[in-house]
Short mmCIF file of C-alpha atoms in Angstrom, two decimals:
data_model
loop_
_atom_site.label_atom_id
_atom_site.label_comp_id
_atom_site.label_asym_id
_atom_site.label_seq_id
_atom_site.Cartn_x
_atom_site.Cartn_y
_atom_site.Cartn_z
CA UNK E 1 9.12 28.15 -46.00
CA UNK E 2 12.09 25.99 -45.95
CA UNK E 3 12.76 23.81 -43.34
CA UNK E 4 15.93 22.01 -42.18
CA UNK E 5 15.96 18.21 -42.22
CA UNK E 6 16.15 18.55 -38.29
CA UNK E 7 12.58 19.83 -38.08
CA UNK E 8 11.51 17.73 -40.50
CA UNK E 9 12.73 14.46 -38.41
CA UNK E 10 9.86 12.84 -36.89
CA UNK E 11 10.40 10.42 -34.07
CA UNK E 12 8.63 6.79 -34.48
CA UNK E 13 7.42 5.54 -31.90
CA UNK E 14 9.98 2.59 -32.06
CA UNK E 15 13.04 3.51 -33.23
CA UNK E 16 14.48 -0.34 -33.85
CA UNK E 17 17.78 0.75 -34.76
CA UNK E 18 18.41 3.05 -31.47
CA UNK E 19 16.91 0.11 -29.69
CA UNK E 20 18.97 -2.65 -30.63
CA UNK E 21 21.98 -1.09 -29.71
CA UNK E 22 20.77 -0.22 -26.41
CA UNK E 23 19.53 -3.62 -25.90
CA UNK E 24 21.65 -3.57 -22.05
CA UNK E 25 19.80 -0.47 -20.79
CA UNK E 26 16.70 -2.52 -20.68
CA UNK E 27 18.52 -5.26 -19.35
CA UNK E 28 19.39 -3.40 -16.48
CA UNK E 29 16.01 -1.91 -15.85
CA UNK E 30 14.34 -4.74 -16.15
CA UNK E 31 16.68 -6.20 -13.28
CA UNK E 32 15.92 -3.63 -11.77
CA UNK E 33 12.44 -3.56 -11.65
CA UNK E 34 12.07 -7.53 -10.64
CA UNK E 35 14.33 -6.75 -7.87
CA UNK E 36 12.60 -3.64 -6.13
CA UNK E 37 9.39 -5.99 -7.05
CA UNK E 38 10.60 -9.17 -5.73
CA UNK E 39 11.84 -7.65 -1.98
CA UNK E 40 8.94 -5.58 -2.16
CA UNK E 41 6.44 -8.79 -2.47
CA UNK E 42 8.62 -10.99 -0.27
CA UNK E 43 8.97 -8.26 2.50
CA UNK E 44 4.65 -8.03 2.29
CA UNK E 45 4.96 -11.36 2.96
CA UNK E 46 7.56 -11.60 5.87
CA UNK E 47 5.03 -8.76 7.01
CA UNK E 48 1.60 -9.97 6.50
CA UNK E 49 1.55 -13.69 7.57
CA UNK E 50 2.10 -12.70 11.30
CA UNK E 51 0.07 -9.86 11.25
CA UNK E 52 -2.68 -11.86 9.40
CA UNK E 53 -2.11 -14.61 11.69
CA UNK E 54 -2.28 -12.73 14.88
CA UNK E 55 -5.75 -10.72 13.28
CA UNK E 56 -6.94 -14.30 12.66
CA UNK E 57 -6.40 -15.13 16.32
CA UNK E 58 -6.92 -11.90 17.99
CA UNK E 59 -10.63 -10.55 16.48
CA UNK E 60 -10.02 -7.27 18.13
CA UNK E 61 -6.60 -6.49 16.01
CA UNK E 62 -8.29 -7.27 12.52
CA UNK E 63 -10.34 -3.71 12.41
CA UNK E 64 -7.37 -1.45 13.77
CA UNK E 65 -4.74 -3.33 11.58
CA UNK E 66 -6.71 -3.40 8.37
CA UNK E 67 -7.48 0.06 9.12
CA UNK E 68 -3.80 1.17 9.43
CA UNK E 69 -2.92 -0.38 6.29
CA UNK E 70 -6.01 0.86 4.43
CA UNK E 71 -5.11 4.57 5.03
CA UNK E 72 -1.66 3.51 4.18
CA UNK E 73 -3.29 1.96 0.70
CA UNK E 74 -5.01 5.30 0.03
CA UNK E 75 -2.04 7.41 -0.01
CA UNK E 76 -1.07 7.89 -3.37
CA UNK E 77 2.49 6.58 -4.27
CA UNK E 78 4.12 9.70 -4.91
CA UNK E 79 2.91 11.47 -2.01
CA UNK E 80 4.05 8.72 0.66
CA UNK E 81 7.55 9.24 -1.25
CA UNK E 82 7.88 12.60 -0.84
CA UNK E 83 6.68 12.24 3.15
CA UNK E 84 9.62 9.83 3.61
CA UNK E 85 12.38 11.91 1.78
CA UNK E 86 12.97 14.17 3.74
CA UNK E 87 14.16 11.03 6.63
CA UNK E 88 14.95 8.22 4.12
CA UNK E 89 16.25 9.93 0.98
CA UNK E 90 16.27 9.30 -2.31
CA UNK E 91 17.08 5.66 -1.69
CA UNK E 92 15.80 2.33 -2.09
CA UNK E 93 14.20 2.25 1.85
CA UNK E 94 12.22 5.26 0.67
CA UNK E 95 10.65 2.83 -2.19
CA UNK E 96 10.40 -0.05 -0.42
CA UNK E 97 8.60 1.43 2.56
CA UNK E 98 5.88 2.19 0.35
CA UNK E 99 5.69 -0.77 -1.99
CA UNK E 100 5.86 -3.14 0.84
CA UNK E 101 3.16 -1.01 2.88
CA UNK E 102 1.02 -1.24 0.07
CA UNK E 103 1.57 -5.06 -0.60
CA UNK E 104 0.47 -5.82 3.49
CA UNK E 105 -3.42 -4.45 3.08
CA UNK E 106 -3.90 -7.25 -0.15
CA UNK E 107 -1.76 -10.35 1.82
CA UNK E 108 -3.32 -10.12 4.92
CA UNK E 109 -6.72 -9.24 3.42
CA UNK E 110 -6.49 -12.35 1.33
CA UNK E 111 -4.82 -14.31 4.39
CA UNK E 112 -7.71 -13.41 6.47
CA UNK E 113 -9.90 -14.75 3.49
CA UNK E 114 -8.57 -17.70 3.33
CA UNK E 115 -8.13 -18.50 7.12
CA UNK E 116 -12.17 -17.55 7.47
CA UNK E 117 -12.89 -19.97 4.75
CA UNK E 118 -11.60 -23.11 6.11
CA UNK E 119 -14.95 -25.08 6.88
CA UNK E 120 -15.59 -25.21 10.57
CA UNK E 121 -16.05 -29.18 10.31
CA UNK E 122 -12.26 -29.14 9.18
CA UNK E 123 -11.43 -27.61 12.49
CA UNK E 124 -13.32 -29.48 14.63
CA UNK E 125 -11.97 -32.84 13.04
CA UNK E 126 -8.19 -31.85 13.57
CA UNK E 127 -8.95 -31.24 17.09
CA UNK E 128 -10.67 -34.53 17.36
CA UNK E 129 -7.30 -35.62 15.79
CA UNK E 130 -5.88 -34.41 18.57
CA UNK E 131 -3.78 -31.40 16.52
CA UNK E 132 -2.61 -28.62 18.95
CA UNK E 133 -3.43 -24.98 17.87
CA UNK E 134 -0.06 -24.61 16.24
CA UNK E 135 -0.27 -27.88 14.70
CA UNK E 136 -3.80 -27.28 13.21
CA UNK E 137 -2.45 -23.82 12.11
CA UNK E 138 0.06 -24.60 10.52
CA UNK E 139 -0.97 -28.38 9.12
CA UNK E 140 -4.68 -27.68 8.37
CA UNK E 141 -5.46 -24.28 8.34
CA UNK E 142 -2.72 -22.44 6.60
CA UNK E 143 -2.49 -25.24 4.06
CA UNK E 144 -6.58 -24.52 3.16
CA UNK E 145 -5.78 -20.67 3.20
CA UNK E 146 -2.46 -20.99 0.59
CA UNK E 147 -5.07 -20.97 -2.63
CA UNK E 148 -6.49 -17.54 -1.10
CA UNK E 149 -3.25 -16.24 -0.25
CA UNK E 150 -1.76 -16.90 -3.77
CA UNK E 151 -4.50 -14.41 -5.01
CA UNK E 152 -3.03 -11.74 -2.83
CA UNK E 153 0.53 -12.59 -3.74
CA UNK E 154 -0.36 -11.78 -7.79
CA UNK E 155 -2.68 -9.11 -6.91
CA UNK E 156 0.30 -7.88 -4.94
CA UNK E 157 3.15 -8.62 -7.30
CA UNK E 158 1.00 -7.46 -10.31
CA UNK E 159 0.34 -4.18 -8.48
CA UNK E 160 3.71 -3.54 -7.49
CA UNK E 161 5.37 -3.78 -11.12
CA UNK E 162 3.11 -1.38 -12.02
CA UNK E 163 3.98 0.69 -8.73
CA UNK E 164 7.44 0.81 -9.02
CA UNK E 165 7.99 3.02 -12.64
CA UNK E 166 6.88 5.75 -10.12
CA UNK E 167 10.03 5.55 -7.95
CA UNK E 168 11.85 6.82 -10.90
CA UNK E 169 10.74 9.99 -9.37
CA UNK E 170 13.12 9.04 -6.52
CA UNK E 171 16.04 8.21 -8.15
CA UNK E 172 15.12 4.16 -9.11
CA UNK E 173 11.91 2.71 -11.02
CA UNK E 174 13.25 0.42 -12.72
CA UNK E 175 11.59 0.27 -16.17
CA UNK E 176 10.56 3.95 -15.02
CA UNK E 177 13.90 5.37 -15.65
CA UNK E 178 13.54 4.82 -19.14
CA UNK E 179 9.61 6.91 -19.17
CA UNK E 180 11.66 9.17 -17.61
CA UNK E 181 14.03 9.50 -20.07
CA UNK E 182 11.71 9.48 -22.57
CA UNK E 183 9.77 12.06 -20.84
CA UNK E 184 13.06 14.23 -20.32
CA UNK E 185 14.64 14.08 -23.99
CA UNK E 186 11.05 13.90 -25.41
CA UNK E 187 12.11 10.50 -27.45
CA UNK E 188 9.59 8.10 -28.20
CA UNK E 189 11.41 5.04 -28.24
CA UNK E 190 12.15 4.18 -24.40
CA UNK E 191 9.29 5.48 -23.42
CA UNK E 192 6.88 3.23 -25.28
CA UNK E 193 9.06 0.62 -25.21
CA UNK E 194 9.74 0.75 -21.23
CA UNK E 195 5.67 0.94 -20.88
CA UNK E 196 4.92 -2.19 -23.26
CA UNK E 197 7.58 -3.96 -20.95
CA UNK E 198 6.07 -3.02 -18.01
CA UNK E 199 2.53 -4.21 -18.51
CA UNK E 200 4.42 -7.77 -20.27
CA UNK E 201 6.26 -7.90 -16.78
CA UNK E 202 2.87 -7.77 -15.08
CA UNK E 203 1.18 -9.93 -16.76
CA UNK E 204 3.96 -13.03 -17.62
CA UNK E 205 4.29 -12.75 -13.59
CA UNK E 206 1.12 -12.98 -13.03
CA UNK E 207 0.93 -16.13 -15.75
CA UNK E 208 4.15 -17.62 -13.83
CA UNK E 209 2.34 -17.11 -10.03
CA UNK E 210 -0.75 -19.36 -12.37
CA UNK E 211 1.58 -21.49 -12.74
CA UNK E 212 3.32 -22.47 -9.75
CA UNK E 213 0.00 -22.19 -8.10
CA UNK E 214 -1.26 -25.06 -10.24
CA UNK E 215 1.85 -27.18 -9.50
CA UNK E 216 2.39 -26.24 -5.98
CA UNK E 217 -1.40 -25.80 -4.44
CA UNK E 218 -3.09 -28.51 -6.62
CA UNK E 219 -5.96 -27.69 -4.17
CA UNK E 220 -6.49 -24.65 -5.36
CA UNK E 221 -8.90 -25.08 -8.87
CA UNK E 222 -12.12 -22.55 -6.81
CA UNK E 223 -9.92 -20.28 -5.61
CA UNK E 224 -10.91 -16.67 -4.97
CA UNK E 225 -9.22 -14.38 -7.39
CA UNK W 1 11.82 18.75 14.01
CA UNK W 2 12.83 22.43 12.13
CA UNK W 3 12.01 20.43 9.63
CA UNK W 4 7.97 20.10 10.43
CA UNK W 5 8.49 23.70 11.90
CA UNK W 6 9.09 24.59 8.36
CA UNK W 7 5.97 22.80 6.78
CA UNK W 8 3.91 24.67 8.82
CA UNK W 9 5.41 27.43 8.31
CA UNK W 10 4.34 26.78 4.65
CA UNK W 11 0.78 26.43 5.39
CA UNK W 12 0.46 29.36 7.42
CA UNK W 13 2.59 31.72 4.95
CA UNK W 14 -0.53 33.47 2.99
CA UNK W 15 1.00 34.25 0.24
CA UNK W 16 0.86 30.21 -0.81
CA UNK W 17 -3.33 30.44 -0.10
CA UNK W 18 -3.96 32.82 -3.00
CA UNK W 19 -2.83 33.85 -6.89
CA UNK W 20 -2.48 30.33 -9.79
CA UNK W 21 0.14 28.55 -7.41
CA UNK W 22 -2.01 29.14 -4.37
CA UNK W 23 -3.47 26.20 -2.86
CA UNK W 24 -7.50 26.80 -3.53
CA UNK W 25 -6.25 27.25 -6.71
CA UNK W 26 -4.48 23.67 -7.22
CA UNK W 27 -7.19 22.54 -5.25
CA UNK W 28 -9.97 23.20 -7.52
CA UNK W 29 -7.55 21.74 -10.62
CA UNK W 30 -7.24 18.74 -9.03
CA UNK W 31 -10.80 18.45 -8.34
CA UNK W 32 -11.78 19.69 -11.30
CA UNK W 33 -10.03 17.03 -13.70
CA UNK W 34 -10.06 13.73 -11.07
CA UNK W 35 -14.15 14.49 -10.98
CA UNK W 36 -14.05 15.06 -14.71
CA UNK W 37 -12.26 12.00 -15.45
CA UNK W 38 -14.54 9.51 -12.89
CA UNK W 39 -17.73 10.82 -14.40
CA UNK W 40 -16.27 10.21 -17.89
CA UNK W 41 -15.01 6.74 -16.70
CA UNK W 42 -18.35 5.98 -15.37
CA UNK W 43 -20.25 6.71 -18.43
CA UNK W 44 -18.16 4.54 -19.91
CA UNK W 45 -17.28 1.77 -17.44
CA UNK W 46 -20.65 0.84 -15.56
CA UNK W 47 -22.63 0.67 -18.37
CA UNK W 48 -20.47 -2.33 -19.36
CA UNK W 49 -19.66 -3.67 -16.07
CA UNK W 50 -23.57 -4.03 -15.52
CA UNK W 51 -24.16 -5.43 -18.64
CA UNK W 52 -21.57 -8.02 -18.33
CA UNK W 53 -22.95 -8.91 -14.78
CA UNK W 54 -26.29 -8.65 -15.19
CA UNK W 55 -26.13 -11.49 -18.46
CA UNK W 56 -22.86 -13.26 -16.50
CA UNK W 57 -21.68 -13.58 -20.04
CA UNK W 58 -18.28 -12.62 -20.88
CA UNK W 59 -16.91 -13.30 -16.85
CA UNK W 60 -13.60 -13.67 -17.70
CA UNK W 61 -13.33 -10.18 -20.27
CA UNK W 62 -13.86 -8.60 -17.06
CA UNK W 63 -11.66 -10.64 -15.12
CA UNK W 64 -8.88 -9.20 -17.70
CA UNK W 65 -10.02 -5.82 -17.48
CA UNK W 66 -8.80 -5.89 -13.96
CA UNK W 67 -5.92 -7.62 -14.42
CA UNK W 68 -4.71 -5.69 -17.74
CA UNK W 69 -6.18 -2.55 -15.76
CA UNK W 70 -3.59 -3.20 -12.44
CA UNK W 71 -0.85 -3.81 -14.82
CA UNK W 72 -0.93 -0.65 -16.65
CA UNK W 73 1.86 1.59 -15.85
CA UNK W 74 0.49 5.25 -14.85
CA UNK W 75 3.33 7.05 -15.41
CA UNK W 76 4.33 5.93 -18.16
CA UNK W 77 0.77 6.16 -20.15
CA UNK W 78 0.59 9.26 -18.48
CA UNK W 79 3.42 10.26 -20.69
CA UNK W 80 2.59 8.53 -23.87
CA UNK W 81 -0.90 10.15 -23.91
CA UNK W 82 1.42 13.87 -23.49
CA UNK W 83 3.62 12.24 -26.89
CA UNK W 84 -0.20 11.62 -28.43
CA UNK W 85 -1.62 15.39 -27.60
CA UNK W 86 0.54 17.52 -26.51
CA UNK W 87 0.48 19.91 -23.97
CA UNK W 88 -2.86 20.84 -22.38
CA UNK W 89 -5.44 18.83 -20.33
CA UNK W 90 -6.63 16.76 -23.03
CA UNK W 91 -3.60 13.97 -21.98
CA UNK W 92 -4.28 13.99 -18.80
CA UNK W 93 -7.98 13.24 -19.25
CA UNK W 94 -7.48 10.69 -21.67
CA UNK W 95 -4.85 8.92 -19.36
CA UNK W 96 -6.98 9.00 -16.02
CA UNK W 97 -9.99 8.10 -17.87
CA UNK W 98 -8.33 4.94 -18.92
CA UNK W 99 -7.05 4.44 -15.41
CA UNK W 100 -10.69 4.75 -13.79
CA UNK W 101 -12.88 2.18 -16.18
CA UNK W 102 -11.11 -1.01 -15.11
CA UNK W 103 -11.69 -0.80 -11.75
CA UNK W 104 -15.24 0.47 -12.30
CA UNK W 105 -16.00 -2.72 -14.79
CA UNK W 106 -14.89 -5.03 -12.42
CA UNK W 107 -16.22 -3.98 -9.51
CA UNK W 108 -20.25 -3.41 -10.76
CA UNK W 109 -19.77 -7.27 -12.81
CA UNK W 110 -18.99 -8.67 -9.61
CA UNK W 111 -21.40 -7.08 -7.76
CA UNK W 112 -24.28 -7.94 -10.42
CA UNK W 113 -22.91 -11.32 -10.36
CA UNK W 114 -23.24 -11.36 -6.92
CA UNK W 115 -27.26 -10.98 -6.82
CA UNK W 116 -29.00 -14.06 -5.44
CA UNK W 117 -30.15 -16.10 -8.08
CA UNK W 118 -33.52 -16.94 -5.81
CA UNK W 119 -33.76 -13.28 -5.76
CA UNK W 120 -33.72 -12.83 -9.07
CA UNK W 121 -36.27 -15.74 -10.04
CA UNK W 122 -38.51 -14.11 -7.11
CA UNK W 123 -38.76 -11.28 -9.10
CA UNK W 124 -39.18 -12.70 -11.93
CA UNK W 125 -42.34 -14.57 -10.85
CA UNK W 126 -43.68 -11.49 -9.02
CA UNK W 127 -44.12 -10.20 -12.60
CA UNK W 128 -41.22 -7.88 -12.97
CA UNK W 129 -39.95 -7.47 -16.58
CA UNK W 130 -36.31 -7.81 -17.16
CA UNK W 131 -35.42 -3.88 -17.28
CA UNK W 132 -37.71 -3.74 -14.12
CA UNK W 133 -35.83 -6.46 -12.24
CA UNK W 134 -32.68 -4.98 -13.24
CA UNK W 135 -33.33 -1.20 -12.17
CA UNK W 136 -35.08 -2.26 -9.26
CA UNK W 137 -34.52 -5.42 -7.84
CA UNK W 138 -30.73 -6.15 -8.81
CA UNK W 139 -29.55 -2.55 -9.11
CA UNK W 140 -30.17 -2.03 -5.12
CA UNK W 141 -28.69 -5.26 -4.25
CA UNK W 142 -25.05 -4.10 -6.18
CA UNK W 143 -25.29 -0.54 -5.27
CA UNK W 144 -22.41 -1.31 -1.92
CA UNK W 145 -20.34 -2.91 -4.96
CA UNK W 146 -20.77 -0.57 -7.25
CA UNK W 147 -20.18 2.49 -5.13
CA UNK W 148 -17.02 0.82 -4.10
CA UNK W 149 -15.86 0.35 -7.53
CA UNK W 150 -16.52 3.85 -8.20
CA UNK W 151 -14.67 4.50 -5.14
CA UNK W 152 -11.68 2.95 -5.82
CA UNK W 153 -11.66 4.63 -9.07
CA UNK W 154 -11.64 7.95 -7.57
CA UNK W 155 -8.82 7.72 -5.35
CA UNK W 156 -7.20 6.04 -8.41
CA UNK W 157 -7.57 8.78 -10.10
CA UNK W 158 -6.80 11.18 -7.60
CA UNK W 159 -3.58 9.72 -6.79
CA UNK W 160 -2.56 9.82 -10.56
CA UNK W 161 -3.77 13.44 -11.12
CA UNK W 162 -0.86 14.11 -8.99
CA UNK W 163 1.58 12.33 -11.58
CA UNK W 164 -0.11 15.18 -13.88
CA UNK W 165 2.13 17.69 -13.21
CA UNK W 166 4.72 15.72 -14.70
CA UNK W 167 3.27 16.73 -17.87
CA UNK W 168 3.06 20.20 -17.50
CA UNK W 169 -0.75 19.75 -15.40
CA UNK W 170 -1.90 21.84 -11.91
CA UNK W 171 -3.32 20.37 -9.17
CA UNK W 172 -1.58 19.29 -6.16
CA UNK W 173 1.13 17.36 -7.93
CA UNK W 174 2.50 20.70 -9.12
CA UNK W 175 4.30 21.26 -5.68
CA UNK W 176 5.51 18.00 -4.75
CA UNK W 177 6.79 17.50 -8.25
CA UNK W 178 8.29 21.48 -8.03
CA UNK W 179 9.82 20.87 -4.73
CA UNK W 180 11.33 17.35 -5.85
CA UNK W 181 12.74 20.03 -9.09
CA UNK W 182 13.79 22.49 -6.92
CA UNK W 183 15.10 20.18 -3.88
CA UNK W 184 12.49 22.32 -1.72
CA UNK W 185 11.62 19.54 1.02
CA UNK W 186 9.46 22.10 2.58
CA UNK W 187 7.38 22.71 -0.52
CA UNK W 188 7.47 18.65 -1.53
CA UNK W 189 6.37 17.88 1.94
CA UNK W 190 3.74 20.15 2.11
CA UNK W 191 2.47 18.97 -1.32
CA UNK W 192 2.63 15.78 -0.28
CA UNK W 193 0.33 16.10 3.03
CA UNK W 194 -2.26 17.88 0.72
CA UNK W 195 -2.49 15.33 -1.84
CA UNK W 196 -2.76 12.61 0.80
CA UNK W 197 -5.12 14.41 2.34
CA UNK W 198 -7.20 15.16 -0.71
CA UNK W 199 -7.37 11.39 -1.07
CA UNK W 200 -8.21 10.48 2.36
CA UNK W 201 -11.40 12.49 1.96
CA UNK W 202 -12.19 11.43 -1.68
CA UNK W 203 -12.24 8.09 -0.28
CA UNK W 204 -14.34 9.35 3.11
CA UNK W 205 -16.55 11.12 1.58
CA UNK W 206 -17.69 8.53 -1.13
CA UNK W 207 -17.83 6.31 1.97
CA UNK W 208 -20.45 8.83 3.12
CA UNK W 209 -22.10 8.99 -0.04
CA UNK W 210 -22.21 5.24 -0.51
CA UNK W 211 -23.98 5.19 3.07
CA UNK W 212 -26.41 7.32 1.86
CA UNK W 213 -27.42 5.38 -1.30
CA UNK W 214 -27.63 2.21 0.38
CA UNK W 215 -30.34 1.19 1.72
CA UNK W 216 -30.19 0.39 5.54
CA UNK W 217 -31.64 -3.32 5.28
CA UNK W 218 -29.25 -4.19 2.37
CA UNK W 219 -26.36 -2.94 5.05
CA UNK W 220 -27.21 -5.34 7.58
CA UNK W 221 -27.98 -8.00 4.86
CA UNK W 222 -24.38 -7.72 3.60
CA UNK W 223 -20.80 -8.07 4.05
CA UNK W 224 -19.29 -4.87 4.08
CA UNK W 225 -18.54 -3.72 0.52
CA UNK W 226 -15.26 -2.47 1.34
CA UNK W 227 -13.61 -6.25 1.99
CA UNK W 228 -15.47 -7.69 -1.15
CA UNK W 229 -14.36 -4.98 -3.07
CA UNK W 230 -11.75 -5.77 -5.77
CA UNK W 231 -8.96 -3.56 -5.02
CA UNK W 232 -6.74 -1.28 -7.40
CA UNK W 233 -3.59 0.81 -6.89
CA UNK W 234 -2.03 2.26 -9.79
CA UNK W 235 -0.15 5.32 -8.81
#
């Protein structure tokens, strides 16, 4: 049988020419993707450290709150999407919603971590320092808690890079779109390429959070990971 | 609120309980291939997560494995493994079954790892060969661990069945990703609520199950499993 040379065309899996002229799609995407990432981590944060502070405090908030955000933790990505689109719309407070919601179960998990592991000799020597509560929380305790806490925050971040190709489904994603596409126009090249850059995002920010932890927490060398 | 009016609607309309696009129907796919795909992923994954634990050799492999293993994009291997093979629900098995061995690894290292080294020479002196101490002395000790890992796994794997349909699979997924298709909020609502659902009580009832299995001293002797347990979302 003959065949034309369009069904004989067989798409690599890296098409290098395609991809080096569409060098700014992946640009963009990549922008993208650290952005819905980076609010998504720092609105955990602006999130967790009260609550995690006020379970810390308050005993009889840690089981309801953890709770909460547990069964928020179970519900699969997609599915918490779709229950907020019909209110929020394809939009960017649909994603976040989720992606910080799942972000506040690891932060104040590890923030509770850390604030149970500060050695109760520690505490009673700040108050025989004479350190207020606040001033112990914030001076002692918080300080011995940061090495825990920096777990969460790359457990959190490392999670959510991976989290956020699914919004493509809603209109963003990131790195996501290009699956999409690839899924869409059945094209190889953005597809794989999008994926390898995903997991590289992950795991460079995960390297860079090493790093910063090092410099920043120099306390840190037994933390819990 | 017509909206809500309209999602129940949905669920009481009988024509969406019955024929391939009814709900038992999508229920039992989903089942069918998230159960398929943890059992495979066990198989796989706790034989080397013991094994790793039980020696402590080889600690930080399986601190990559979860780290690799959280980074990996579920959508978009999802897709690659439908470039690889093609339409059926060979992709989808290969894809979740990837997804469900890191957090399965991890998880049963750690909780080997986590066996009392007194504990372990106790047994040791009471005689107990190495197989022997394994199966019965550090096995029960890691079974909370374990069970969680296997847990987590589950509703991993759940939660990315749903992603499934992307690729032409059933399940649940089929109507949220139809109604996004078809701008049916009704339908995508509705499928949303039953794949939550379905994960809520994967994760319940291997709560139950993990209840069952452990033994009732070992629960008072431990910290609960579930905030120990390394944690995984990847879909």
């Amino acid at each position: 049988m003959q065949s034309s040379a369009f069904l004989d065309y067989v798409d690599p899996w890296v098409n290098w020419t395609w991809l080096e002229s569409h060098v700014p799609l992946f640009v963009d995407a990549l922008q993208q993707h650290l952005t819905l990432t980076a609010i998504a981590v720092a609105g955990g944060l602006a999130l967790s450290l009260p609550l995690g502070i006020a379970a810390h405090r308050w005993r009889a908030l840690r089981n309801p709150l953890l709770g909460f955000f547990g069964v928020v933790y179970t519900i699969p990505s997609l599915a918490l999407f779709a229950l907020l689109v019909p209110y929020t719309g394809l939009s960017i407070v649909t994603a976040e919603i989720g992606l910080i919601g799942y972000t506040v179960l690891i932060l104040v998990r590890n923030l509770l971590i850390g604030l149970e592991s500060v050695p109760p000799d520690v505490l009673d020597a700040a108050d025989g320092m004479g350190y207020r509560p606040l001033a112990r929380l914030a001076f002692v305790e918080l300080p011995l808690a940061l090495p825990a806490m920096f777990a969460g925050v790359r457990i959190a971040t490392v999670t959510t890079i991976g989290l956020v190709t699914i919004t493509a489904l809603i209109g963003l994603g990131g790195l996501g779109q290009l699956i999409n596409k690839g899924l869409i126009e059945n094209f190889h090249t953005p597809l794989v390429v999008a994926t390898a850059l995903s997991i590289a995002l992950a795991l460079v920010a995960d390297l860079t959070l090493v790093g910063l932890q090092r410099v920043a927490v120099p306390w840190s060398r037994d933390a819990p990971r | 609120m017509t909206h809500l009016a309209n999602v129940v609607q949905w669920f009481a309309n009988p024509a969406h309980w019955q024929g391939p696009d009814g709900i038992p129907q999508r229920l039992v796919e989903h089942v069918q291939i998230s159960a398929e795909s943890v059992a495979i992923g066990a198989l796989i994954a706790l034989p080397i997560g013991i094994a790793l634990g039980h020696y402590g050799r080889f600690g930080n492999l399986a601190i990559n494995i979860s780290n690799v293993g959280r980074a990996l994009p579920s959508f978009g291997l999802l897709v690659i493994a439908f470039q690889v093979f093609g339409l059926g629900n060979l992709p989808i098995l290969v894809a979740l079954v990837a997804l469900a061995i890191p957090p399965m690894v991890t998880n049963s290292y750690v909780a080997l790892r986590e066996v009392d080294p007194d504990v372990k020479e106790a047994a040791r002196g009471m005689g107990y060969r190495e197989l022997n101490q394994l199966v019965r002395v550090e096995l029960p000790l890691a079974v909370p661990l374990v069970m969680a890992g296997i847990r987590t796994s589950a509703v991993q794997v759940v939660a990315t069945a749903t992603l499934a349909a992307l690729i032409a699979g059933g399940g649940f997924g089929r109507y949220v990703i139809d109604g996004f298709a078809q701008q049916d909020y009704t339908k995508l609502f509705a499928g949303a609520v039953l794949v939550a659902a379905l994960a809520m009580a994967t994760e319940l009832s291997l709560s139950g199950v993990e209840r069952l299995l452990v033994p009732r001293g070992i629960r008072l002797l431990q910290a609960p499993a579930a905030g120990r347990a390394t944690t995984f979302k990847t879909a």
